Amino acid sequence: MAHKAGFVNIIGNPNVGKSTLMNAFIGERLSIITSKAQTTRHRILGIVNGEDFQVILSDTPGIIKPAYQLQESMMDFVKSAFEDADILLYLVELGEKDLKDEAFFEKIKNAKIPVLLLINKIDKGNEEKLTEALQMWQEKVPNAEIFAISALENFGVSEVFKRIIEVLPESPAFYPKDQLTDKPERFFVNETIREKILMHYKKEIPYSVEIDTEEFFEDDDIIRIRSVIMVERETQKGIIIGHKGSALKRVGVEARKDLEKFFGKQIHLETYVKVNKNWRSDDRQLKRFGYNK
Ligand code: GDP
Ligand code: K
Ligand code: MG
């Protein structure tokens, strides 16, 4: 059989399970997953290699109407997902009725490439609801091929993957076959710390935070990491650190454990908090954190 390779982009509303699906395909915790919207800020490539195929998946932030500069940059990642895809995976969840953004919806319906519409979270519903959803989506997006899945319970995921391989174009591999992702190690450190912050702090705190890993030094038996947690205001710094440093300590301990699993090595992780006013609306700063093209 000829070698197949191509780009498969996952799009959809926030919280429908895009990152969970991506990780189900990859089999690693590549994308961070939480129950909060906007957990995924960047596009993330994940690569699944086989002897005669290479599937390059990209997970995107959920589609939203941008309210500030950071969100506009996030939506640029989504736009670019249309431009370089060979296959679109349009993910919806059971019970969902439409896409937050009409223009994106039109793009999906008029896509020149194969669209697989995946109805996710079917573990949460019953047969009646599923039949209803199948009918509705078939009418709304006639160009799509529809699958019912549960990314969380890994149900129907391998069928989707099989279909991806079938419709993937013939092509040599784009990346070395032993490569799992295009993101540097520091990116995973940042995302892991940000996940812990999303889990442990309330309200607007997580959305005002950016992580910058200043040092990543890999030795024979240990990796030494130093990361800055950037916040916008002095008060947020206090909240992140917590009483006698207890809150920050918890973030550090939990992130270190995950990173040790991910890298398979002992980790020394140092975290500190810095106030960096208005990083979310400053073009130059956004660029530095990898948001602008
Ligand atoms: P994203 O914003 O689209 O990337 O969504 P996430 O992958 O971050 O998932 C959002 C939430 O939905 C998390 O709490 C997931 O555990 C949950 N979730 C994802 N897939 C499923 C599924 O198939 N069934 C159920 N019940 N929950 C799911
Ligand atoms: K999410
Ligand atoms: Mg996500």
PDB file of C-alpha atoms and ligand atoms in Angstrom:
ATOM      1  CA  MET A   1       0.000   0.000   0.000  1.00  0.00           C
ATOM      2  CA  ALA A   2       1.196   3.519  -0.764  1.00  0.00           C
ATOM      3  CA  HIS A   3       2.144   5.721   2.166  1.00  0.00           C
ATOM      4  CA  LYS A   4      -0.524   8.167   3.379  1.00  0.00           C
ATOM      5  CA  ALA A   5      -0.042  11.326   5.370  1.00  0.00           C
ATOM      6  CA  GLY A   6      -1.894  14.514   6.111  1.00  0.00           C
ATOM      7  CA  PHE A   7      -3.272  17.103   8.476  1.00  0.00           C
ATOM      8  CA  VAL A   8      -6.417  16.414  10.435  1.00  0.00           C
ATOM      9  CA  ASN A   9      -7.828  19.379  12.311  1.00  0.00           C
ATOM     10  CA  ILE A  10     -10.278  19.181  15.190  1.00  0.00           C
ATOM     11  CA  ILE A  11     -12.675  22.109  15.542  1.00  0.00           C
ATOM     12  CA  GLY A  12     -15.825  22.818  17.505  1.00  0.00           C
ATOM     13  CA  ASN A  13     -17.383  24.761  20.349  1.00  0.00           C
ATOM     14  CA  PRO A  14     -15.572  25.075  23.681  1.00  0.00           C
ATOM     15  CA  ASN A  15     -15.816  22.062  26.000  1.00  0.00           C
ATOM     16  CA  VAL A  16     -17.193  19.569  23.504  1.00  0.00           C
ATOM     17  CA  GLY A  17     -14.198  17.297  24.104  1.00  0.00           C
ATOM     18  CA  LYS A  18     -11.681  18.264  21.417  1.00  0.00           C
ATOM     19  CA  SER A  19      -8.637  17.832  23.629  1.00  0.00           C
ATOM     20  CA  THR A  20      -9.987  14.603  25.117  1.00  0.00           C
ATOM     21  CA  LEU A  21     -10.438  13.202  21.612  1.00  0.00           C
ATOM     22  CA  MET A  22      -6.992  14.318  20.543  1.00  0.00           C
ATOM     23  CA  ASN A  23      -5.484  12.526  23.505  1.00  0.00           C
ATOM     24  CA  ALA A  24      -7.561   9.424  22.816  1.00  0.00           C
ATOM     25  CA  PHE A  25      -6.019   9.322  19.342  1.00  0.00           C
ATOM     26  CA  ILE A  26      -2.532   9.975  20.583  1.00  0.00           C
ATOM     27  CA  GLY A  27      -2.709   7.870  23.725  1.00  0.00           C
ATOM     28  CA  GLU A  28      -0.808  10.430  25.772  1.00  0.00           C
ATOM     29  CA  ARG A  29      -1.905  13.414  27.773  1.00  0.00           C
ATOM     30  CA  LEU A  30      -0.702  15.848  25.175  1.00  0.00           C
ATOM     31  CA  SER A  31      -3.371  18.517  25.447  1.00  0.00           C
ATOM     32  CA  ILE A  32      -4.475  19.743  28.818  1.00  0.00           C
ATOM     33  CA  ILE A  33      -8.077  19.012  29.609  1.00  0.00           C
ATOM     34  CA  THR A  34     -10.297  20.695  32.150  1.00  0.00           C
ATOM     35  CA  SER A  35     -14.001  21.367  32.486  1.00  0.00           C
ATOM     36  CA  LYS A  36     -13.427  25.094  31.927  1.00  0.00           C
ATOM     37  CA  ALA A  37     -13.825  26.736  28.528  1.00  0.00           C
ATOM     38  CA  GLN A  38     -10.726  28.204  26.904  1.00  0.00           C
ATOM     39  CA  THR A  39      -8.335  25.680  28.417  1.00  0.00           C
ATOM     40  CA  THR A  40      -6.750  25.238  25.021  1.00  0.00           C
ATOM     41  CA  ARG A  41      -5.195  28.465  23.803  1.00  0.00           C
ATOM     42  CA  HIS A  42      -2.824  27.389  21.079  1.00  0.00           C
ATOM     43  CA  ARG A  43      -3.024  24.960  18.228  1.00  0.00           C
ATOM     44  CA  ILE A  44      -1.407  21.734  19.271  1.00  0.00           C
ATOM     45  CA  LEU A  45      -0.072  19.188  16.852  1.00  0.00           C
ATOM     46  CA  GLY A  46      -0.118  15.551  17.789  1.00  0.00           C
ATOM     47  CA  ILE A  47       1.279  12.939  15.474  1.00  0.00           C
ATOM     48  CA  VAL A  48       0.205   9.326  15.117  1.00  0.00           C
ATOM     49  CA  ASN A  49       2.617   7.221  13.103  1.00  0.00           C
ATOM     50  CA  GLY A  50       2.096   3.841  11.517  1.00  0.00           C
ATOM     51  CA  GLU A  51       4.196   1.853   9.096  1.00  0.00           C
ATOM     52  CA  ASP A  52       2.301   3.243   6.103  1.00  0.00           C
ATOM     53  CA  PHE A  53       0.672   6.371   7.490  1.00  0.00           C
ATOM     54  CA  GLN A  54       1.270   9.574   9.409  1.00  0.00           C
ATOM     55  CA  VAL A  55      -1.724  11.401  10.829  1.00  0.00           C
ATOM     56  CA  ILE A  56      -0.937  14.928  12.015  1.00  0.00           C
ATOM     57  CA  LEU A  57      -3.714  16.014  14.323  1.00  0.00           C
ATOM     58  CA  SER A  58      -4.284  19.491  15.521  1.00  0.00           C
ATOM     59  CA  ASP A  59      -6.383  20.465  18.461  1.00  0.00           C
ATOM     60  CA  THR A  60      -7.638  24.045  18.433  1.00  0.00           C
ATOM     61  CA  PRO A  61      -9.150  26.407  20.989  1.00  0.00           C
ATOM     62  CA  GLY A  62     -12.930  26.273  21.073  1.00  0.00           C
ATOM     63  CA  ILE A  63     -14.698  28.705  18.774  1.00  0.00           C
ATOM     64  CA  ILE A  64     -15.790  31.863  20.586  1.00  0.00           C
ATOM     65  CA  LYS A  65     -16.566  35.468  19.768  1.00  0.00           C
ATOM     66  CA  PRO A  66     -13.356  37.292  20.712  1.00  0.00           C
ATOM     67  CA  ALA A  67     -13.676  39.810  23.542  1.00  0.00           C
ATOM     68  CA  TYR A  68     -10.041  40.831  23.871  1.00  0.00           C
ATOM     69  CA  GLN A  69      -6.748  40.603  22.025  1.00  0.00           C
ATOM     70  CA  LEU A  70      -5.741  37.187  23.383  1.00  0.00           C
ATOM     71  CA  GLN A  71      -9.019  35.702  22.206  1.00  0.00           C
ATOM     72  CA  GLU A  72      -8.572  37.238  18.779  1.00  0.00           C
ATOM     73  CA  SER A  73      -5.232  35.522  18.482  1.00  0.00           C
ATOM     74  CA  MET A  74      -6.846  32.297  19.655  1.00  0.00           C
ATOM     75  CA  MET A  75      -9.373  32.556  16.830  1.00  0.00           C
ATOM     76  CA  ASP A  76      -6.564  33.082  14.326  1.00  0.00           C
ATOM     77  CA  PHE A  77      -5.365  29.606  15.288  1.00  0.00           C
ATOM     78  CA  VAL A  78      -8.820  28.279  14.475  1.00  0.00           C
ATOM     79  CA  LYS A  79      -8.871  30.086  11.118  1.00  0.00           C
ATOM     80  CA  SER A  80      -5.516  28.627  10.211  1.00  0.00           C
ATOM     81  CA  ALA A  81      -6.939  25.182  10.984  1.00  0.00           C
ATOM     82  CA  PHE A  82      -9.099  25.501   7.879  1.00  0.00           C
ATOM     83  CA  GLU A  83      -6.238  26.495   5.664  1.00  0.00           C
ATOM     84  CA  ASP A  84      -3.891  23.564   6.044  1.00  0.00           C
ATOM     85  CA  ALA A  85      -6.260  20.678   6.699  1.00  0.00           C
ATOM     86  CA  ASP A  86      -6.715  17.556   4.600  1.00  0.00           C
ATOM     87  CA  ILE A  87      -9.593  16.389   6.775  1.00  0.00           C
ATOM     88  CA  LEU A  88     -11.777  18.334   9.204  1.00  0.00           C
ATOM     89  CA  LEU A  89     -13.092  16.738  12.349  1.00  0.00           C
ATOM     90  CA  TYR A  90     -16.050  18.828  13.445  1.00  0.00           C
ATOM     91  CA  LEU A  91     -16.796  17.850  17.014  1.00  0.00           C
ATOM     92  CA  VAL A  92     -20.184  18.507  18.601  1.00  0.00           C
ATOM     93  CA  GLU A  93     -21.620  17.136  21.797  1.00  0.00           C
ATOM     94  CA  LEU A  94     -24.894  15.340  22.216  1.00  0.00           C
ATOM     95  CA  GLY A  95     -27.660  17.908  22.719  1.00  0.00           C
ATOM     96  CA  GLU A  96     -25.754  20.745  21.078  1.00  0.00           C
ATOM     97  CA  LYS A  97     -27.622  22.699  18.398  1.00  0.00           C
ATOM     98  CA  ASP A  98     -25.226  25.061  16.638  1.00  0.00           C
ATOM     99  CA  LEU A  99     -21.761  26.515  16.349  1.00  0.00           C
ATOM    100  CA  LYS A 100     -21.060  29.752  18.228  1.00  0.00           C
ATOM    101  CA  ASP A 101     -19.831  31.436  15.082  1.00  0.00           C
ATOM    102  CA  GLU A 102     -21.974  31.488  11.912  1.00  0.00           C
ATOM    103  CA  ALA A 103     -19.058  32.236   9.581  1.00  0.00           C
ATOM    104  CA  PHE A 104     -17.164  29.173  10.768  1.00  0.00           C
ATOM    105  CA  PHE A 105     -20.282  27.075  10.328  1.00  0.00           C
ATOM    106  CA  GLU A 106     -20.572  28.201   6.692  1.00  0.00           C
ATOM    107  CA  LYS A 107     -16.933  27.294   6.158  1.00  0.00           C
ATOM    108  CA  ILE A 108     -17.538  23.788   7.433  1.00  0.00           C
ATOM    109  CA  LYS A 109     -20.580  23.282   5.212  1.00  0.00           C
ATOM    110  CA  ASN A 110     -18.707  24.490   2.154  1.00  0.00           C
ATOM    111  CA  ALA A 111     -15.439  22.755   2.901  1.00  0.00           C
ATOM    112  CA  LYS A 112     -13.720  21.263  -0.143  1.00  0.00           C
ATOM    113  CA  ILE A 113     -12.161  18.554   2.005  1.00  0.00           C
ATOM    114  CA  PRO A 114     -13.766  15.587   3.794  1.00  0.00           C
ATOM    115  CA  VAL A 115     -15.613  16.566   6.967  1.00  0.00           C
ATOM    116  CA  LEU A 116     -16.205  13.980   9.671  1.00  0.00           C
ATOM    117  CA  LEU A 117     -18.833  15.234  12.070  1.00  0.00           C
ATOM    118  CA  LEU A 118     -18.408  13.529  15.415  1.00  0.00           C
ATOM    119  CA  ILE A 119     -21.212  13.560  17.944  1.00  0.00           C
ATOM    120  CA  ASN A 120     -19.343  13.222  21.231  1.00  0.00           C
ATOM    121  CA  LYS A 121     -20.385  12.375  24.803  1.00  0.00           C
ATOM    122  CA  ILE A 122     -22.963   9.809  23.729  1.00  0.00           C
ATOM    123  CA  ASP A 123     -22.309   8.122  27.086  1.00  0.00           C
ATOM    124  CA  LYS A 124     -24.398  10.935  28.578  1.00  0.00           C
ATOM    125  CA  GLY A 125     -27.532  10.311  26.527  1.00  0.00           C
ATOM    126  CA  ASN A 126     -29.896   7.623  25.306  1.00  0.00           C
ATOM    127  CA  GLU A 127     -30.815   6.120  21.959  1.00  0.00           C
ATOM    128  CA  GLU A 128     -33.647   8.550  21.341  1.00  0.00           C
ATOM    129  CA  LYS A 129     -31.449  11.581  21.810  1.00  0.00           C
ATOM    130  CA  LEU A 130     -28.809  10.078  19.572  1.00  0.00           C
ATOM    131  CA  THR A 131     -31.269   9.336  16.754  1.00  0.00           C
ATOM    132  CA  GLU A 132     -32.513  12.897  16.995  1.00  0.00           C
ATOM    133  CA  ALA A 133     -28.971  14.283  16.869  1.00  0.00           C
ATOM    134  CA  LEU A 134     -27.982  12.094  13.929  1.00  0.00           C
ATOM    135  CA  GLN A 135     -30.969  13.351  11.942  1.00  0.00           C
ATOM    136  CA  MET A 136     -30.435  16.986  12.828  1.00  0.00           C
ATOM    137  CA  TRP A 137     -26.758  17.041  11.940  1.00  0.00           C
ATOM    138  CA  GLN A 138     -27.250  15.158   8.702  1.00  0.00           C
ATOM    139  CA  GLU A 139     -29.662  17.898   7.619  1.00  0.00           C
ATOM    140  CA  LYS A 140     -27.505  20.761   8.877  1.00  0.00           C
ATOM    141  CA  VAL A 141     -24.225  19.550   7.435  1.00  0.00           C
ATOM    142  CA  PRO A 142     -25.089  17.342   4.453  1.00  0.00           C
ATOM    143  CA  ASN A 143     -21.480  17.200   3.271  1.00  0.00           C
ATOM    144  CA  ALA A 144     -20.339  15.525   6.501  1.00  0.00           C
ATOM    145  CA  GLU A 145     -19.954  11.886   7.353  1.00  0.00           C
ATOM    146  CA  ILE A 146     -21.356  11.371  10.849  1.00  0.00           C
ATOM    147  CA  PHE A 147     -20.009   9.278  13.718  1.00  0.00           C
ATOM    148  CA  ALA A 148     -21.250   8.849  17.281  1.00  0.00           C
ATOM    149  CA  ILE A 149     -18.477   8.621  19.862  1.00  0.00           C
ATOM    150  CA  SER A 150     -17.442   8.974  23.468  1.00  0.00           C
ATOM    151  CA  ALA A 151     -13.930  10.378  23.561  1.00  0.00           C
ATOM    152  CA  LEU A 152     -13.821   9.957  27.326  1.00  0.00           C
ATOM    153  CA  GLU A 153     -14.745   6.273  27.268  1.00  0.00           C
ATOM    154  CA  ASN A 154     -12.842   5.630  24.074  1.00  0.00           C
ATOM    155  CA  PHE A 155     -15.985   4.467  22.300  1.00  0.00           C
ATOM    156  CA  GLY A 156     -16.098   4.748  18.509  1.00  0.00           C
ATOM    157  CA  VAL A 157     -12.711   6.457  18.417  1.00  0.00           C
ATOM    158  CA  SER A 158     -10.901   3.671  16.578  1.00  0.00           C
ATOM    159  CA  GLU A 159     -13.639   3.586  13.908  1.00  0.00           C
ATOM    160  CA  VAL A 160     -13.091   7.290  13.288  1.00  0.00           C
ATOM    161  CA  PHE A 161      -9.361   6.725  13.115  1.00  0.00           C
ATOM    162  CA  LYS A 162      -9.821   3.932  10.581  1.00  0.00           C
ATOM    163  CA  ARG A 163     -11.902   6.245   8.411  1.00  0.00           C
ATOM    164  CA  ILE A 164      -9.273   8.982   8.692  1.00  0.00           C
ATOM    165  CA  ILE A 165      -6.651   6.619   7.311  1.00  0.00           C
ATOM    166  CA  GLU A 166      -8.983   5.676   4.452  1.00  0.00           C
ATOM    167  CA  VAL A 167      -9.592   9.246   3.298  1.00  0.00           C
ATOM    168  CA  LEU A 168      -6.082  10.528   3.989  1.00  0.00           C
ATOM    169  CA  PRO A 169      -4.214  11.525   0.821  1.00  0.00           C
ATOM    170  CA  GLU A 170      -1.263   9.557  -0.457  1.00  0.00           C
ATOM    171  CA  SER A 171       1.862  11.370   0.633  1.00  0.00           C
ATOM    172  CA  PRO A 172       5.235  10.788   2.228  1.00  0.00           C
ATOM    173  CA  ALA A 173       5.563  11.624   5.941  1.00  0.00           C
ATOM    174  CA  PHE A 174       5.881  15.300   6.914  1.00  0.00           C
ATOM    175  CA  TYR A 175       7.708  14.746  10.207  1.00  0.00           C
ATOM    176  CA  PRO A 176      10.265  12.208  11.410  1.00  0.00           C
ATOM    177  CA  LYS A 177       8.426   9.018  12.341  1.00  0.00           C
ATOM    178  CA  ASP A 178       9.626   9.042  15.970  1.00  0.00           C
ATOM    179  CA  GLN A 179       8.260  12.515  16.647  1.00  0.00           C
ATOM    180  CA  LEU A 180       5.143  12.861  18.758  1.00  0.00           C
ATOM    181  CA  THR A 181       4.529  16.594  18.597  1.00  0.00           C
ATOM    182  CA  ASP A 182       5.882  19.808  17.117  1.00  0.00           C
ATOM    183  CA  LYS A 183       5.783  21.598  20.467  1.00  0.00           C
ATOM    184  CA  PRO A 184       8.982  22.018  22.464  1.00  0.00           C
ATOM    185  CA  GLU A 185       9.306  20.515  25.921  1.00  0.00           C
ATOM    186  CA  ARG A 186       8.911  23.887  27.579  1.00  0.00           C
ATOM    187  CA  PHE A 187       5.455  24.150  26.119  1.00  0.00           C
ATOM    188  CA  PHE A 188       4.387  21.027  28.034  1.00  0.00           C
ATOM    189  CA  VAL A 189       5.812  22.411  31.217  1.00  0.00           C
ATOM    190  CA  ASN A 190       3.824  25.616  30.724  1.00  0.00           C
ATOM    191  CA  GLU A 191       0.634  23.757  29.908  1.00  0.00           C
ATOM    192  CA  THR A 192       0.982  21.407  32.866  1.00  0.00           C
ATOM    193  CA  ILE A 193       1.399  24.277  35.313  1.00  0.00           C
ATOM    194  CA  ARG A 194      -1.474  26.161  33.704  1.00  0.00           C
ATOM    195  CA  GLU A 195      -3.696  23.103  34.054  1.00  0.00           C
ATOM    196  CA  LYS A 196      -3.048  23.005  37.818  1.00  0.00           C
ATOM    197  CA  ILE A 197      -3.879  26.693  38.079  1.00  0.00           C
ATOM    198  CA  LEU A 198      -7.123  26.157  36.170  1.00  0.00           C
ATOM    199  CA  MET A 199      -7.997  23.384  38.585  1.00  0.00           C
ATOM    200  CA  HIS A 200      -7.224  25.151  41.830  1.00  0.00           C
ATOM    201  CA  TYR A 201      -8.132  28.824  41.444  1.00  0.00           C
ATOM    202  CA  LYS A 202     -11.505  30.389  40.991  1.00  0.00           C
ATOM    203  CA  LYS A 203     -12.943  32.962  38.649  1.00  0.00           C
ATOM    204  CA  GLU A 204     -10.780  35.222  36.558  1.00  0.00           C
ATOM    205  CA  ILE A 205      -7.420  34.128  37.974  1.00  0.00           C
ATOM    206  CA  PRO A 206      -6.612  31.387  35.435  1.00  0.00           C
ATOM    207  CA  TYR A 207      -7.443  33.634  32.503  1.00  0.00           C
ATOM    208  CA  SER A 208      -5.025  36.311  33.691  1.00  0.00           C
ATOM    209  CA  VAL A 209      -2.151  33.891  33.978  1.00  0.00           C
ATOM    210  CA  GLU A 210       0.586  33.015  31.546  1.00  0.00           C
ATOM    211  CA  ILE A 211       3.449  30.658  32.225  1.00  0.00           C
ATOM    212  CA  ASP A 212       6.959  31.198  30.920  1.00  0.00           C
ATOM    213  CA  THR A 213       9.479  28.427  31.434  1.00  0.00           C
ATOM    214  CA  GLU A 214      12.793  30.252  31.614  1.00  0.00           C
ATOM    215  CA  GLU A 215      14.985  27.262  32.164  1.00  0.00           C
ATOM    216  CA  PHE A 216      14.746  23.649  31.026  1.00  0.00           C
ATOM    217  CA  PHE A 217      17.949  21.790  31.671  1.00  0.00           C
ATOM    218  CA  GLU A 218      18.092  18.063  31.103  1.00  0.00           C
ATOM    219  CA  ASP A 219      20.801  16.111  32.918  1.00  0.00           C
ATOM    220  CA  ASP A 220      21.388  12.336  32.926  1.00  0.00           C
ATOM    221  CA  ASP A 221      18.948  11.521  35.684  1.00  0.00           C
ATOM    222  CA  ILE A 222      17.106  14.771  36.393  1.00  0.00           C
ATOM    223  CA  ILE A 223      15.493  17.692  34.571  1.00  0.00           C
ATOM    224  CA  ARG A 224      15.812  21.095  36.202  1.00  0.00           C
ATOM    225  CA  ILE A 225      13.030  23.498  35.365  1.00  0.00           C
ATOM    226  CA  ARG A 226      12.353  27.083  36.368  1.00  0.00           C
ATOM    227  CA  SER A 227       9.015  28.633  35.395  1.00  0.00           C
ATOM    228  CA  VAL A 228       7.529  32.048  35.960  1.00  0.00           C
ATOM    229  CA  ILE A 229       3.825  32.401  36.605  1.00  0.00           C
ATOM    230  CA  MET A 230       2.872  35.760  35.151  1.00  0.00           C
ATOM    231  CA  VAL A 231      -0.139  37.615  36.512  1.00  0.00           C
ATOM    232  CA  GLU A 232      -1.600  41.020  35.709  1.00  0.00           C
ATOM    233  CA  ARG A 233      -2.011  42.456  39.194  1.00  0.00           C
ATOM    234  CA  GLU A 234      -0.357  42.454  42.625  1.00  0.00           C
ATOM    235  CA  THR A 235      -3.550  41.079  44.239  1.00  0.00           C
ATOM    236  CA  GLN A 236      -3.520  38.118  41.868  1.00  0.00           C
ATOM    237  CA  LYS A 237       0.053  37.395  42.854  1.00  0.00           C
ATOM    238  CA  GLY A 238      -1.045  37.106  46.480  1.00  0.00           C
ATOM    239  CA  ILE A 239      -3.859  34.735  45.571  1.00  0.00           C
ATOM    240  CA  ILE A 240      -1.614  32.513  43.477  1.00  0.00           C
ATOM    241  CA  ILE A 241       0.953  32.238  46.266  1.00  0.00           C
ATOM    242  CA  GLY A 242      -1.621  31.719  49.028  1.00  0.00           C
ATOM    243  CA  HIS A 243      -1.163  31.615  52.788  1.00  0.00           C
ATOM    244  CA  LYS A 244       2.551  31.073  53.517  1.00  0.00           C
ATOM    245  CA  GLY A 245       2.978  29.859  49.946  1.00  0.00           C
ATOM    246  CA  SER A 246       0.667  26.879  50.382  1.00  0.00           C
ATOM    247  CA  ALA A 247      -1.374  27.371  47.201  1.00  0.00           C
ATOM    248  CA  LEU A 248       1.649  27.775  44.963  1.00  0.00           C
ATOM    249  CA  LYS A 249       3.280  24.790  46.619  1.00  0.00           C
ATOM    250  CA  ARG A 250       0.350  22.586  45.710  1.00  0.00           C
ATOM    251  CA  VAL A 251       0.535  23.691  42.072  1.00  0.00           C
ATOM    252  CA  GLY A 252       4.261  22.931  42.037  1.00  0.00           C
ATOM    253  CA  VAL A 253       3.943  19.488  43.614  1.00  0.00           C
ATOM    254  CA  GLU A 254       1.126  18.375  41.322  1.00  0.00           C
ATOM    255  CA  ALA A 255       2.775  19.745  38.185  1.00  0.00           C
ATOM    256  CA  ARG A 256       6.053  18.050  39.100  1.00  0.00           C
ATOM    257  CA  LYS A 257       4.333  14.670  39.483  1.00  0.00           C
ATOM    258  CA  ASP A 258       2.698  14.950  36.057  1.00  0.00           C
ATOM    259  CA  LEU A 259       5.920  16.084  34.435  1.00  0.00           C
ATOM    260  CA  GLU A 260       7.845  13.182  35.962  1.00  0.00           C
ATOM    261  CA  LYS A 261       5.335  10.830  34.384  1.00  0.00           C
ATOM    262  CA  PHE A 262       5.453  12.626  31.055  1.00  0.00           C
ATOM    263  CA  PHE A 263       9.229  12.837  30.743  1.00  0.00           C
ATOM    264  CA  GLY A 264       9.973   9.610  32.652  1.00  0.00           C
ATOM    265  CA  LYS A 265      12.630  11.357  34.717  1.00  0.00           C
ATOM    266  CA  GLN A 266      13.042  12.974  38.090  1.00  0.00           C
ATOM    267  CA  ILE A 267      12.062  16.644  37.917  1.00  0.00           C
ATOM    268  CA  HIS A 268      13.240  19.584  39.951  1.00  0.00           C
ATOM    269  CA  LEU A 269      10.648  22.300  39.431  1.00  0.00           C
ATOM    270  CA  GLU A 270      11.001  25.841  40.695  1.00  0.00           C
ATOM    271  CA  THR A 271       8.067  28.210  40.244  1.00  0.00           C
ATOM    272  CA  TYR A 272       7.738  31.880  41.073  1.00  0.00           C
ATOM    273  CA  VAL A 273       5.146  34.569  40.467  1.00  0.00           C
ATOM    274  CA  LYS A 274       5.721  37.848  38.667  1.00  0.00           C
ATOM    275  CA  VAL A 275       3.385  40.773  37.952  1.00  0.00           C
ATOM    276  CA  ASN A 276       3.326  41.679  34.267  1.00  0.00           C
ATOM    277  CA  LYS A 277       0.610  44.271  33.700  1.00  0.00           C
ATOM    278  CA  ASN A 278      -1.825  43.838  30.826  1.00  0.00           C
ATOM    279  CA  TRP A 279       0.014  41.050  29.026  1.00  0.00           C
ATOM    280  CA  ARG A 280      -3.273  39.970  27.486  1.00  0.00           C
ATOM    281  CA  SER A 281      -3.753  43.185  25.532  1.00  0.00           C
ATOM    282  CA  ASP A 282      -0.148  43.886  24.597  1.00  0.00           C
ATOM    283  CA  ASP A 283       0.789  42.745  21.076  1.00  0.00           C
ATOM    284  CA  ARG A 284       4.493  42.439  21.808  1.00  0.00           C
ATOM    285  CA  GLN A 285       3.918  40.315  24.884  1.00  0.00           C
ATOM    286  CA  LEU A 286       1.419  38.088  23.116  1.00  0.00           C
ATOM    287  CA  LYS A 287       3.970  37.489  20.404  1.00  0.00           C
ATOM    288  CA  ARG A 288       6.563  36.523  22.987  1.00  0.00           C
ATOM    289  CA  PHE A 289       4.207  33.882  24.381  1.00  0.00           C
ATOM    290  CA  GLY A 290       3.654  32.461  20.914  1.00  0.00           C
ATOM    291  CA  TYR A 291       0.162  33.746  20.196  1.00  0.00           C
ATOM    292  CA  ASN A 292       0.780  35.878  17.133  1.00  0.00           C
ATOM    293  CA  LYS A 293       1.879  34.491  13.820  1.00  0.00           C
TER     294      LYS A 293
HETATM  295  P1  GDP B   1     -12.436  21.036  24.641  1.00  0.00           P
HETATM  296  O1  GDP B   1     -12.650  22.363  25.257  1.00  0.00           O
HETATM  297  O2  GDP B   1     -13.332  20.849  23.446  1.00  0.00           O
HETATM  298  O3  GDP B   1     -11.011  20.727  24.336  1.00  0.00           O
HETATM  299  O4  GDP B   1     -12.962  19.961  25.718  1.00  0.00           O
HETATM  300  P2  GDP B   1     -12.117  19.077  26.741  1.00  0.00           P
HETATM  301  O5  GDP B   1     -11.478  17.925  26.027  1.00  0.00           O
HETATM  302  O6  GDP B   1     -11.237  19.974  27.536  1.00  0.00           O
HETATM  303  O7  GDP B   1     -13.295  18.456  27.615  1.00  0.00           O
HETATM  304  C1  GDP B   1     -14.229  19.267  28.289  1.00  0.00           C
HETATM  305  C2  GDP B   1     -14.951  18.425  29.337  1.00  0.00           C
HETATM  306  O8  GDP B   1     -15.765  17.427  28.713  1.00  0.00           O
HETATM  307  C3  GDP B   1     -14.002  17.664  30.259  1.00  0.00           C
HETATM  308  O9  GDP B   1     -14.547  17.679  31.553  1.00  0.00           O
HETATM  309  C4  GDP B   1     -14.004  16.251  29.678  1.00  0.00           C
HETATM  310  O10 GDP B   1     -13.702  15.265  30.626  1.00  0.00           O
HETATM  311  C5  GDP B   1     -15.438  16.136  29.195  1.00  0.00           C
HETATM  312  N1  GDP B   1     -15.598  15.148  28.125  1.00  0.00           N
HETATM  313  C6  GDP B   1     -14.892  15.041  26.979  1.00  0.00           C
HETATM  314  N2  GDP B   1     -15.308  13.997  26.236  1.00  0.00           N
HETATM  315  C7  GDP B   1     -16.326  13.412  26.917  1.00  0.00           C
HETATM  316  C8  GDP B   1     -17.188  12.273  26.653  1.00  0.00           C
HETATM  317  O11 GDP B   1     -17.085  11.560  25.646  1.00  0.00           O
HETATM  318  N3  GDP B   1     -18.133  12.017  27.606  1.00  0.00           N
HETATM  319  C9  GDP B   1     -18.268  12.754  28.734  1.00  0.00           C
HETATM  320  N4  GDP B   1     -19.235  12.413  29.587  1.00  0.00           N
HETATM  321  N5  GDP B   1     -17.480  13.817  28.998  1.00  0.00           N
HETATM  322  C10 GDP B   1     -16.523  14.149  28.116  1.00  0.00           C
HETATM  323  K     K B   2     -12.087  22.755  27.871  1.00  0.00           K
HETATM  324 MG    MG B   3      -9.331  21.929  24.502  1.00  0.00          MG
END
